[in-house]
Amino acid sequence: MLLLVLPVSAAALTVCIKEIMSAPVVNGVVASGLPSAGCMPDAVWAGVSPGEFQPGSTAPRAHIYQAFATTSNTFAIGITVNGDEDLSDFDYVSFFFDADNSNSYNAGDFVIRIQARGLPTPVSSGVACNEPAGNVEYFQWDPGSSGWQSTTAPATVQVATAYDFDSSPDPDNKVWNLELSLPIGPSAFNLQTASPFFGIGGYVFIDDGHEQAPQVGQVRKWPGSITASPGVSAIDPAFSQPNASELADASLADVCFDVNFTAANPWRVNSMAAAAFDAHIDRNVPNNFTVTFYFAGPGVTGPLANQGTVTLGLTPYGNILTGSQYTWEKSTVIDAGTVNAATSVTFTFDFGNPPANWSDFGQINFICATMRLSNFQRDDDDTNNSLSVNHNEFTTSEFTQPIFITAAGVPGLRPGSSTTILLRTELKNEGVRAGGGGDAGLRMGLGPFRTSAGLVPWLGALTICLLMIVLWRYRMLGRRVSLALAILLMLSVFAGCPTPGPISPESEGWEFGNARQLGLEPVRGEPGWYTLPIRQREVKRLDVVFRDMPIAHPTRSVRLEPARNREPNIVRVPVRPGQVVGLFSTGTVDVDGPNGRLQPTSANGFVQREIDEGFMLQDGYYTGSEYTGALIGSFDGFRTSFPVGRSTALIVPQRASTLALAVNATRNQFGVISGAFDITLVNPPPLQVPTFTTVEGDGTFQAPLRLDTWEVLTSLNVYTYYETVENDSIGNVISRTRQPLGFTHQVIFDTHVTPVVGEPARPGGGR
């Protein structure tokens, strides 16, 4: 049974701005990485936790960093944007400030609007930092007119930008950063009023194509509690003004607490990590669902009362369109108890006695789960109190992948009516073909309707699907003569249940097999964009066919048997600080041996409540018993360690030279444990600034920074959108704003080329 989760709208937000000793040097570089030609990272930003502009997790993706330098009374703000096709003078960033946090606009409140590029020509290639921004404009609230008046700022705002639109030498591109510095005080930007908080919120206006008739693009807003949805051309504060009560409550003192779902493996089913097609949910009997959350705060780890409510809701779906919509919900009150530690709660749902509304349970194919945290005594940021990501894993022997799309997520679409949605496709880090080189060696061919056949590689692929997208298993179509069998290993991440979503083509490595039948058409002048007509309750299936997909980076494979001579078996991999290491694991281990009562587990492991000590993964930052049988890693010989799981991409911390891999078990279990993990290691180039935001980990040995695998490895990425149109007073179209629906990422981490008889294997084809 497939498990999915539903996204939940964000609530109002409290932000504790990071205290720093010295303000960062304003050179436009925000997200951390290694130095590049002429561009230097700033260690200040590496210690700041970013917030994400909404809608999140789709392209383009934007984050905000905030820090306050106590010695110079400087408020520093950093913006990162990833997935933008270019940087232009049509891109804007604007911030609204409720200076006294009165939740209404009055004298002293102000807006800062920044033009991201000062030159009229967009840039879509090259790497640069310390670039001047365009106009920096200051607006002050005028109580007399109850509106915003453009005026002279009370102090100089320092602003710089940086960008990277090259896919080499590091894998990131389509990235830009913006950095600004505000002097704080009565004679400057006065945010130190009688209130300990001030309100802050804003937008990133992301232009696409640099057109004015009409302008096309997208808008991201922060915090997610802002309900206003301005169009991409609505940069005037009067047209984009959010409700002051919806701004984030920001404090310049770093004293905030937070409960969230950043704990590794935050939910499990019957003690096992949730996975697609693993059948962890049993019909007609009680099932245990474990929710794990994290209590974060300033200071050292220790006991601290923090009582609140944990809620888990399950919603069944019989099929895409007709399943029950009733949510079966349970809650419990719990004391988190310890700051900077994880807490687990187990809910039991008796599927032998489901609610009456679940009368069609026999036809249910999958369940959506929503986990929520509420009413905690110490929780200053409640935008992250709902879990909307779930990892589901499966294997398949297909080279044709079906993806199902509906228009159910388009607002206001009436039954029986039709609309057109947009698909955007992007192939990243695709490697080198025989006779060609990297990105430049790829050709458009005939778009979605035909590409050259060539040899079919054996692919190890990771598919990440979120929000609208559901992939179903489908048997392999008949293969052509001279094509080798493609084997895909995929990891799917789903959210936005129950609606499914898309995929598209612009290289020789893949195609839409049924584009003509579906009416898929390229958007003129916008490579990688397509339109798809669809009716309100229609389900459309896209067939994505992979052909001869190269990978950009070398791989190596190791087999990890969990024990030798009844002792932990450790695989050691040489690494360098700043290096990116991708790890993908298949296989299972059985911690109590083939004759024990426990079931084999994947590299994600499972929760073993009856044993709470003696694990290879030491308690502290993680709880060892919650990762029984999991693949774990260490950069210091297992003095500290961390879960690896079935797939991840790590940034090697400073001073690390060896990555050690092992299976998490107790000493007694190492005497009987059986099975093995087959691990593929991929080493893409390290990230150089300017780069994009990493949001997981803190860069230490026990919590190394983690990247989305599709950002740094060979991947096919597809996004879906619907459009909203803004007209002027006489009906002319001013702008078309593309609103995200969903996306899918397919990450290829290994390849094997089987040659046609008489033809040599291609370079890099086998391992």
PDB file of C-alpha atoms in Angstrom, residues 31 56 134 220 229 267 300-301 323 329 333 392 438 484 497 502 518 528 551 556 565 609-610 636 691 700 704 710 750:
ATOM      1  CA  ALA A  31      24.708  30.164   0.181  1.00  0.00           C
ATOM      2  CA  GLY A  56       8.290  25.914  -1.899  1.00  0.00           C
ATOM      3  CA  GLY A 134      19.676  48.081  -9.823  1.00  0.00           C
ATOM      4  CA  ARG A 220       7.442  33.645  -4.286  1.00  0.00           C
ATOM      5  CA  SER A 229      -0.926  36.559  -4.369  1.00  0.00           C
ATOM      6  CA  TRP A 267       7.572   8.798  10.542  1.00  0.00           C
ATOM      7  CA  VAL A 300      22.998  23.295  25.425  1.00  0.00           C
ATOM      8  CA  THR A 301      21.042  20.063  25.292  1.00  0.00           C
ATOM      9  CA  GLY A 323     -11.693   7.238  -3.105  1.00  0.00           C
ATOM     10  CA  GLU A 329      -7.392  11.378  13.032  1.00  0.00           C
ATOM     11  CA  VAL A 333      -0.543  15.385  24.461  1.00  0.00           C
ATOM     12  CA  ASN A 392       8.543   5.709  -0.890  1.00  0.00           C
ATOM     13  CA  GLY A 438      28.466  17.672 -21.540  1.00  0.00           C
ATOM     14  CA  ALA A 484      19.597  -3.319 -24.210  1.00  0.00           C
ATOM     15  CA  CYS A 497      -2.176  13.336  -2.395  1.00  0.00           C
ATOM     16  CA  PRO A 502       3.990  15.101 -15.440  1.00  0.00           C
ATOM     17  CA  LEU A 518      -2.091  13.799 -25.624  1.00  0.00           C
ATOM     18  CA  GLY A 528      11.726  23.146 -22.279  1.00  0.00           C
ATOM     19  CA  ILE A 551      25.800  10.225 -16.395  1.00  0.00           C
ATOM     20  CA  ARG A 556      32.041   2.980  -7.684  1.00  0.00           C
ATOM     21  CA  ASN A 565      33.735 -12.551  12.907  1.00  0.00           C
ATOM     22  CA  ARG A 609      11.573  -0.336  21.040  1.00  0.00           C
ATOM     23  CA  GLU A 610      12.561  -3.297  23.227  1.00  0.00           C
ATOM     24  CA  ASP A 636      35.542  10.373  12.980  1.00  0.00           C
ATOM     25  CA  THR A 691      25.456  28.429  -5.275  1.00  0.00           C
ATOM     26  CA  THR A 700      29.251  19.083  11.746  1.00  0.00           C
ATOM     27  CA  PRO A 704      26.731  16.913   7.718  1.00  0.00           C
ATOM     28  CA  TRP A 710      18.694  15.830  -8.221  1.00  0.00           C
ATOM     29  CA  ASP A 750      24.613   4.594 -12.362  1.00  0.00           C
TER      30      ASP A 750
END
